[in-house]
């Protein structure tokens, strides 16, 4: 997107300092993790407002308490695997969006996680669901989302959004992150890194099958779906190659591939009446 914006002098000075800092020491991003956190909070607020207005955001209240109890247990097993770099820095709060036709989950910069009920309804195995969650956590933890947004919008515009100074751009960015426009189209390298990270994250739980994400791709390939597929299914490398890569990573890591109980996932589906 090409957009003419006027950048104040103080912001140019800040950008100069950022450019002089070592990208290698900052995950290759000309953007601090605190800026990830600020940008993610802004985007999450916009996403919440959008889905709340549609009546689709399932709030963390007494009505949905049981569902979130089981969801949190699944997510926290992944987060507490000892493999998530920004476990203590990012928010890592999860929210459920009521949309039974959309098979998707996504994470914003700074670790705000959103899961659509369509994905929960579609899957049957907790390991496969945990694999999708791990994949999305990886996009935030490896800072893929902010890297892609940085390429799409530029550092100056992102900083203005993170500081709350550009509500128009915020709405566009939030729409892109959720996939309601073009969606974030990650590179081949980013998708592969997220797949590989999912193996490390699940392996670190010593609970889930570390190749759980492969099970999701296998199920998607074997099932004809009219619902909207998640963005990470349509991006390259193709699903067959991703299954092979994930399984190879699991074999090389020597991590657990036996299926874990589906207790929390079944209870989650029951709580949501799916």
mmCIF file of C-alpha atoms in Angstrom:
data_model
loop_
_atom_site.group_PDB
_atom_site.id
_atom_site.type_symbol
_atom_site.label_atom_id
_atom_site.label_comp_id
_atom_site.label_asym_id
_atom_site.label_seq_id
_atom_site.Cartn_x
_atom_site.Cartn_y
_atom_site.Cartn_z
ATOM 1 C CA UNK A 1 0.000 0.000 0.000
ATOM 2 C CA UNK A 2 1.424 3.389 -0.996
ATOM 3 C CA UNK A 3 0.262 6.172 1.230
ATOM 4 C CA UNK A 4 1.561 9.719 1.637
ATOM 5 C CA UNK A 5 1.925 10.616 5.291
ATOM 6 C CA UNK A 6 3.571 13.484 7.096
ATOM 7 C CA UNK A 7 6.084 12.199 9.639
ATOM 8 C CA UNK A 8 6.855 14.526 12.591
ATOM 9 C CA UNK A 9 10.496 15.291 13.374
ATOM 10 C CA UNK A 10 10.464 13.422 16.667
ATOM 11 C CA UNK A 11 9.244 10.282 14.890
ATOM 12 C CA UNK A 12 12.016 10.586 12.315
ATOM 13 C CA UNK A 13 14.530 10.804 15.149
ATOM 14 C CA UNK A 14 13.040 7.708 16.747
ATOM 15 C CA UNK A 15 13.211 5.882 13.422
ATOM 16 C CA UNK A 16 16.867 6.812 13.067
ATOM 17 C CA UNK A 17 17.624 5.293 16.452
ATOM 18 C CA UNK A 18 15.745 2.142 15.519
ATOM 19 C CA UNK A 19 17.579 1.846 12.218
ATOM 20 C CA UNK A 20 20.918 2.157 13.988
ATOM 21 C CA UNK A 21 20.058 -0.675 16.374
ATOM 22 C CA UNK A 22 21.023 -4.248 15.522
ATOM 23 C CA UNK A 23 18.325 -6.075 13.590
ATOM 24 C CA UNK A 24 19.966 -9.388 14.427
ATOM 25 C CA UNK A 25 19.445 -8.735 18.125
ATOM 26 C CA UNK A 26 15.807 -7.812 17.522
ATOM 27 C CA UNK A 27 14.619 -10.809 15.481
ATOM 28 C CA UNK A 28 15.501 -8.986 12.272
ATOM 29 C CA UNK A 29 12.751 -6.403 12.893
ATOM 30 C CA UNK A 30 13.250 -2.633 12.924
ATOM 31 C CA UNK A 31 10.574 -2.456 15.608
ATOM 32 C CA UNK A 32 10.961 -3.089 19.346
ATOM 33 C CA UNK A 33 9.046 -5.811 21.159
ATOM 34 C CA UNK A 34 7.380 -3.045 23.183
ATOM 35 C CA UNK A 35 6.107 -1.632 19.890
ATOM 36 C CA UNK A 36 4.794 -5.118 19.040
ATOM 37 C CA UNK A 37 2.921 -5.024 22.325
ATOM 38 C CA UNK A 38 1.528 -1.531 21.707
ATOM 39 C CA UNK A 39 0.546 -2.283 18.111
ATOM 40 C CA UNK A 40 -1.007 -5.603 19.124
ATOM 41 C CA UNK A 41 -3.071 -3.944 21.852
ATOM 42 C CA UNK A 42 -4.388 -1.395 19.347
ATOM 43 C CA UNK A 43 -5.199 -4.080 16.780
ATOM 44 C CA UNK A 44 -6.822 -6.353 19.385
ATOM 45 C CA UNK A 45 -9.020 -3.487 20.600
ATOM 46 C CA UNK A 46 -10.167 -2.864 17.015
ATOM 47 C CA UNK A 47 -10.774 -6.587 16.379
ATOM 48 C CA UNK A 48 -12.713 -6.923 19.643
ATOM 49 C CA UNK A 49 -14.865 -3.913 18.781
ATOM 50 C CA UNK A 50 -15.603 -5.237 15.293
ATOM 51 C CA UNK A 51 -16.699 -8.701 16.389
ATOM 52 C CA UNK A 52 -18.468 -7.392 19.493
ATOM 53 C CA UNK A 53 -20.573 -5.111 17.298
ATOM 54 C CA UNK A 54 -21.542 -8.163 15.213
ATOM 55 C CA UNK A 55 -22.429 -10.120 18.351
ATOM 56 C CA UNK A 56 -19.754 -12.704 17.513
ATOM 57 C CA UNK A 57 -17.152 -12.108 20.226
ATOM 58 C CA UNK A 58 -17.710 -14.576 23.055
ATOM 59 C CA UNK A 59 -16.902 -12.526 26.124
ATOM 60 C CA UNK A 60 -15.076 -13.908 29.143
ATOM 61 C CA UNK A 61 -18.138 -13.925 31.389
ATOM 62 C CA UNK A 62 -20.115 -16.459 33.384
ATOM 63 C CA UNK A 63 -21.905 -17.682 30.260
ATOM 64 C CA UNK A 64 -18.664 -18.703 28.555
ATOM 65 C CA UNK A 65 -16.559 -19.420 31.649
ATOM 66 C CA UNK A 66 -16.424 -23.196 31.120
ATOM 67 C CA UNK A 67 -15.445 -22.869 27.476
ATOM 68 C CA UNK A 68 -12.596 -20.524 28.335
ATOM 69 C CA UNK A 69 -11.466 -22.747 31.185
ATOM 70 C CA UNK A 70 -10.853 -25.608 28.757
ATOM 71 C CA UNK A 71 -9.477 -23.357 26.015
ATOM 72 C CA UNK A 72 -6.999 -21.773 28.416
ATOM 73 C CA UNK A 73 -5.729 -25.171 29.535
ATOM 74 C CA UNK A 74 -4.930 -26.149 25.951
ATOM 75 C CA UNK A 75 -3.301 -22.816 25.111
ATOM 76 C CA UNK A 76 -1.315 -22.653 28.353
ATOM 77 C CA UNK A 77 0.166 -26.104 27.812
ATOM 78 C CA UNK A 78 1.681 -24.765 24.603
ATOM 79 C CA UNK A 79 2.742 -21.437 26.118
ATOM 80 C CA UNK A 80 4.349 -23.142 29.115
ATOM 81 C CA UNK A 81 6.348 -25.559 26.960
ATOM 82 C CA UNK A 82 9.551 -23.662 27.689
ATOM 83 C CA UNK A 83 9.956 -23.021 23.964
ATOM 84 C CA UNK A 84 8.036 -19.743 23.528
ATOM 85 C CA UNK A 85 10.590 -16.922 23.476
ATOM 86 C CA UNK A 86 8.268 -14.083 24.470
ATOM 87 C CA UNK A 87 6.170 -16.108 26.918
ATOM 88 C CA UNK A 88 6.470 -13.462 29.636
ATOM 89 C CA UNK A 89 6.548 -10.361 27.446
ATOM 90 C CA UNK A 90 3.493 -10.775 25.204
ATOM 91 C CA UNK A 91 -0.165 -10.793 26.275
ATOM 92 C CA UNK A 92 -1.129 -14.309 25.106
ATOM 93 C CA UNK A 93 -4.816 -13.861 25.852
ATOM 94 C CA UNK A 94 -7.202 -15.979 23.803
ATOM 95 C CA UNK A 95 -10.696 -15.052 22.591
ATOM 96 C CA UNK A 96 -13.333 -17.080 20.770
ATOM 97 C CA UNK A 97 -15.266 -15.740 17.778
ATOM 98 C CA UNK A 98 -18.669 -17.280 17.044
ATOM 99 C CA UNK A 99 -18.562 -18.180 13.358
ATOM 100 C CA UNK A 100 -19.212 -21.829 12.618
ATOM 101 C CA UNK A 101 -18.392 -21.447 8.914
ATOM 102 C CA UNK A 102 -14.850 -20.127 9.269
ATOM 103 C CA UNK A 103 -11.999 -22.548 9.933
ATOM 104 C CA UNK A 104 -9.479 -20.110 11.272
ATOM 105 C CA UNK A 105 -7.352 -18.895 14.129
ATOM 106 C CA UNK A 106 -4.903 -15.998 14.166
ATOM 107 C CA UNK A 107 -2.623 -14.103 16.508
ATOM 108 C CA UNK A 108 -1.869 -10.389 16.399
ATOM 109 C CA UNK A 109 1.529 -8.870 17.105
ATOM 110 C CA UNK A 110 2.056 -9.016 20.845
ATOM 111 C CA UNK A 111 0.204 -12.317 21.195
ATOM 112 C CA UNK A 112 -3.560 -11.721 21.195
ATOM 113 C CA UNK A 113 -5.018 -15.026 19.955
ATOM 114 C CA UNK A 114 -8.399 -15.422 18.228
ATOM 115 C CA UNK A 115 -10.087 -18.746 17.465
ATOM 116 C CA UNK A 116 -13.219 -19.197 15.348
ATOM 117 C CA UNK A 117 -15.830 -21.744 16.440
ATOM 118 C CA UNK A 118 -15.772 -23.173 12.895
ATOM 119 C CA UNK A 119 -12.260 -24.486 13.508
ATOM 120 C CA UNK A 120 -13.245 -25.990 16.860
ATOM 121 C CA UNK A 121 -16.323 -27.604 15.322
ATOM 122 C CA UNK A 122 -14.361 -29.029 12.382
ATOM 123 C CA UNK A 123 -11.571 -30.689 14.352
ATOM 124 C CA UNK A 124 -11.945 -33.832 16.475
ATOM 125 C CA UNK A 125 -8.458 -34.330 17.921
ATOM 126 C CA UNK A 126 -7.013 -32.104 20.639
ATOM 127 C CA UNK A 127 -3.479 -32.631 19.313
ATOM 128 C CA UNK A 128 -4.509 -31.240 15.926
ATOM 129 C CA UNK A 129 -6.174 -28.227 17.528
ATOM 130 C CA UNK A 130 -3.129 -27.632 19.735
ATOM 131 C CA UNK A 131 -1.005 -27.813 16.571
ATOM 132 C CA UNK A 132 -2.995 -24.984 14.972
ATOM 133 C CA UNK A 133 -2.738 -22.929 18.180
ATOM 134 C CA UNK A 134 1.018 -23.562 18.301
ATOM 135 C CA UNK A 135 1.374 -22.495 14.660
ATOM 136 C CA UNK A 136 -0.420 -19.193 15.332
ATOM 137 C CA UNK A 137 1.510 -18.564 18.539
ATOM 138 C CA UNK A 138 4.674 -19.035 16.476
ATOM 139 C CA UNK A 139 3.666 -16.292 14.040
ATOM 140 C CA UNK A 140 3.532 -13.837 16.958
ATOM 141 C CA UNK A 141 6.493 -15.278 18.880
ATOM 142 C CA UNK A 142 8.716 -15.297 15.767
ATOM 143 C CA UNK A 143 7.359 -11.817 14.985
ATOM 144 C CA UNK A 144 6.177 -12.816 11.514
ATOM 145 C CA UNK A 145 3.033 -10.685 11.773
ATOM 146 C CA UNK A 146 4.871 -7.460 12.498
ATOM 147 C CA UNK A 147 7.532 -8.254 9.873
ATOM 148 C CA UNK A 148 4.811 -8.665 7.244
ATOM 149 C CA UNK A 149 2.973 -5.535 8.364
ATOM 150 C CA UNK A 150 6.273 -3.664 8.352
ATOM 151 C CA UNK A 151 6.753 -4.667 4.719
ATOM 152 C CA UNK A 152 3.158 -3.815 3.789
ATOM 153 C CA UNK A 153 2.803 -0.484 5.591
ATOM 154 C CA UNK A 154 6.252 0.794 6.558
ATOM 155 C CA UNK A 155 7.736 1.404 9.970
ATOM 156 C CA UNK A 156 6.563 5.027 10.285
ATOM 157 C CA UNK A 157 2.909 4.187 9.744
ATOM 158 C CA UNK A 158 3.075 1.202 12.097
ATOM 159 C CA UNK A 159 4.621 3.325 14.824
ATOM 160 C CA UNK A 160 1.916 5.944 14.421
ATOM 161 C CA UNK A 161 -0.710 3.207 14.817
ATOM 162 C CA UNK A 162 1.079 1.716 17.849
ATOM 163 C CA UNK A 163 1.038 5.155 19.456
ATOM 164 C CA UNK A 164 -2.693 5.526 18.775
ATOM 165 C CA UNK A 165 -2.246 8.353 16.263
ATOM 166 C CA UNK A 166 -3.726 6.799 13.120
ATOM 167 C CA UNK A 167 -7.189 5.228 13.646
ATOM 168 C CA UNK A 168 -7.865 4.989 9.900
ATOM 169 C CA UNK A 169 -4.781 2.896 9.275
ATOM 170 C CA UNK A 170 -5.537 0.866 12.412
ATOM 171 C CA UNK A 171 -8.873 -0.253 10.978
ATOM 172 C CA UNK A 172 -7.227 -1.326 7.735
ATOM 173 C CA UNK A 173 -4.440 -3.199 9.530
ATOM 174 C CA UNK A 174 -6.920 -4.948 11.847
ATOM 175 C CA UNK A 175 -8.977 -6.035 8.841
ATOM 176 C CA UNK A 176 -5.871 -7.389 7.126
ATOM 177 C CA UNK A 177 -4.712 -9.288 10.209
ATOM 178 C CA UNK A 178 -8.105 -10.981 10.628
ATOM 179 C CA UNK A 179 -8.226 -11.932 6.971
ATOM 180 C CA UNK A 180 -11.430 -10.001 6.267
ATOM 181 C CA UNK A 181 -9.518 -8.271 3.460
ATOM 182 C CA UNK A 182 -6.579 -9.979 1.773
ATOM 183 C CA UNK A 183 -5.240 -11.458 4.999
ATOM 184 C CA UNK A 184 -1.616 -11.632 6.026
ATOM 185 C CA UNK A 185 0.177 -13.655 3.380
ATOM 186 C CA UNK A 186 3.287 -14.966 5.030
ATOM 187 C CA UNK A 187 6.321 -16.043 3.052
ATOM 188 C CA UNK A 188 7.307 -19.663 2.459
ATOM 189 C CA UNK A 189 10.058 -19.226 5.053
ATOM 190 C CA UNK A 190 7.662 -17.830 7.663
ATOM 191 C CA UNK A 191 5.124 -20.618 7.180
ATOM 192 C CA UNK A 192 7.837 -23.272 7.407
ATOM 193 C CA UNK A 193 9.297 -21.637 10.511
ATOM 194 C CA UNK A 194 5.855 -21.559 12.155
ATOM 195 C CA UNK A 195 5.294 -25.232 11.280
ATOM 196 C CA UNK A 196 8.704 -26.147 12.703
ATOM 197 C CA UNK A 197 8.074 -24.078 15.822
ATOM 198 C CA UNK A 198 4.778 -25.882 16.364
ATOM 199 C CA UNK A 199 6.752 -29.132 16.629
ATOM 200 C CA UNK A 200 9.105 -27.597 19.201
ATOM 201 C CA UNK A 201 6.263 -26.030 21.191
ATOM 202 C CA UNK A 202 4.145 -29.200 21.293
ATOM 203 C CA UNK A 203 7.206 -31.343 21.972
ATOM 204 C CA UNK A 204 8.032 -29.134 24.932
ATOM 205 C CA UNK A 205 4.628 -29.832 26.481
ATOM 206 C CA UNK A 206 5.484 -33.537 26.803
ATOM 207 C CA UNK A 207 1.699 -33.944 26.543
ATOM 208 C CA UNK A 208 0.636 -33.329 22.957
ATOM 209 C CA UNK A 209 1.851 -35.216 19.889
ATOM 210 C CA UNK A 210 4.531 -32.874 18.579
ATOM 211 C CA UNK A 211 3.389 -33.446 14.980
ATOM 212 C CA UNK A 212 -0.162 -32.362 15.827
ATOM 213 C CA UNK A 213 -0.224 -29.643 13.164
ATOM 214 C CA UNK A 214 0.311 -32.299 10.480
ATOM 215 C CA UNK A 215 -2.942 -33.950 11.550
ATOM 216 C CA UNK A 216 -4.814 -30.741 10.836
ATOM 217 C CA UNK A 217 -3.452 -30.535 7.285
ATOM 218 C CA UNK A 218 -4.213 -34.223 6.681
ATOM 219 C CA UNK A 219 -7.823 -33.741 7.797
ATOM 220 C CA UNK A 220 -8.237 -30.626 5.668
ATOM 221 C CA UNK A 221 -6.886 -32.431 2.612
ATOM 222 C CA UNK A 222 -9.191 -35.416 3.080
ATOM 223 C CA UNK A 223 -12.362 -33.412 3.677
ATOM 224 C CA UNK A 224 -14.316 -31.374 1.171
ATOM 225 C CA UNK A 225 -15.176 -28.078 2.821
ATOM 226 C CA UNK A 226 -17.438 -25.255 1.686
ATOM 227 C CA UNK A 227 -16.320 -23.157 4.647
ATOM 228 C CA UNK A 228 -13.610 -20.513 4.393
ATOM 229 C CA UNK A 229 -10.190 -22.165 4.907
ATOM 230 C CA UNK A 230 -7.605 -20.504 7.139
ATOM 231 C CA UNK A 231 -5.034 -18.296 5.450
ATOM 232 C CA UNK A 232 -2.158 -20.587 6.439
ATOM 233 C CA UNK A 233 -3.712 -23.463 4.465
ATOM 234 C CA UNK A 234 -3.723 -21.558 1.176
ATOM 235 C CA UNK A 235 -0.177 -20.272 1.394
ATOM 236 C CA UNK A 236 2.833 -22.152 0.066
ATOM 237 C CA UNK A 237 4.440 -24.581 0.642
ATOM 238 C CA UNK A 238 1.512 -26.850 -0.178
ATOM 239 C CA UNK A 239 -0.189 -28.903 2.569
ATOM 240 C CA UNK A 240 1.280 -32.240 1.442
ATOM 241 C CA UNK A 241 4.819 -30.897 1.725
ATOM 242 C CA UNK A 242 3.999 -29.319 5.059
ATOM 243 C CA UNK A 243 2.790 -32.634 6.461
ATOM 244 C CA UNK A 244 6.015 -34.297 5.361
ATOM 245 C CA UNK A 245 8.122 -31.497 6.812
ATOM 246 C CA UNK A 246 6.323 -31.503 10.169
ATOM 247 C CA UNK A 247 6.583 -35.273 10.478
ATOM 248 C CA UNK A 248 10.261 -35.154 9.533
ATOM 249 C CA UNK A 249 10.902 -32.443 12.137
ATOM 250 C CA UNK A 250 9.158 -34.575 14.760
ATOM 251 C CA UNK A 251 11.194 -37.642 13.815
ATOM 252 C CA UNK A 252 14.469 -35.715 13.980
ATOM 253 C CA UNK A 253 13.528 -34.185 17.344
ATOM 254 C CA UNK A 254 12.558 -37.573 18.746
ATOM 255 C CA UNK A 255 9.599 -35.996 20.517
ATOM 256 C CA UNK A 256 6.337 -37.615 21.594
ATOM 257 C CA UNK A 257 3.967 -38.477 18.735
ATOM 258 C CA UNK A 258 1.440 -40.532 20.701
ATOM 259 C CA UNK A 259 -1.994 -38.924 20.797
ATOM 260 C CA UNK A 260 -2.948 -37.091 23.991
ATOM 261 C CA UNK A 261 -6.414 -37.388 25.567
ATOM 262 C CA UNK A 262 -9.099 -35.175 24.002
ATOM 263 C CA UNK A 263 -10.583 -34.296 27.385
ATOM 264 C CA UNK A 264 -10.325 -30.516 27.264
ATOM 265 C CA UNK A 265 -11.134 -30.249 23.572
ATOM 266 C CA UNK A 266 -14.281 -32.363 23.897
ATOM 267 C CA UNK A 267 -15.327 -30.347 26.932
ATOM 268 C CA UNK A 268 -14.647 -27.123 24.991
ATOM 269 C CA UNK A 269 -16.874 -28.282 22.138
ATOM 270 C CA UNK A 270 -19.553 -29.351 24.579
ATOM 271 C CA UNK A 271 -19.441 -25.999 26.363
ATOM 272 C CA UNK A 272 -19.892 -24.220 23.027
ATOM 273 C CA UNK A 273 -22.583 -26.696 21.957
ATOM 274 C CA UNK A 274 -20.639 -27.632 18.823
#
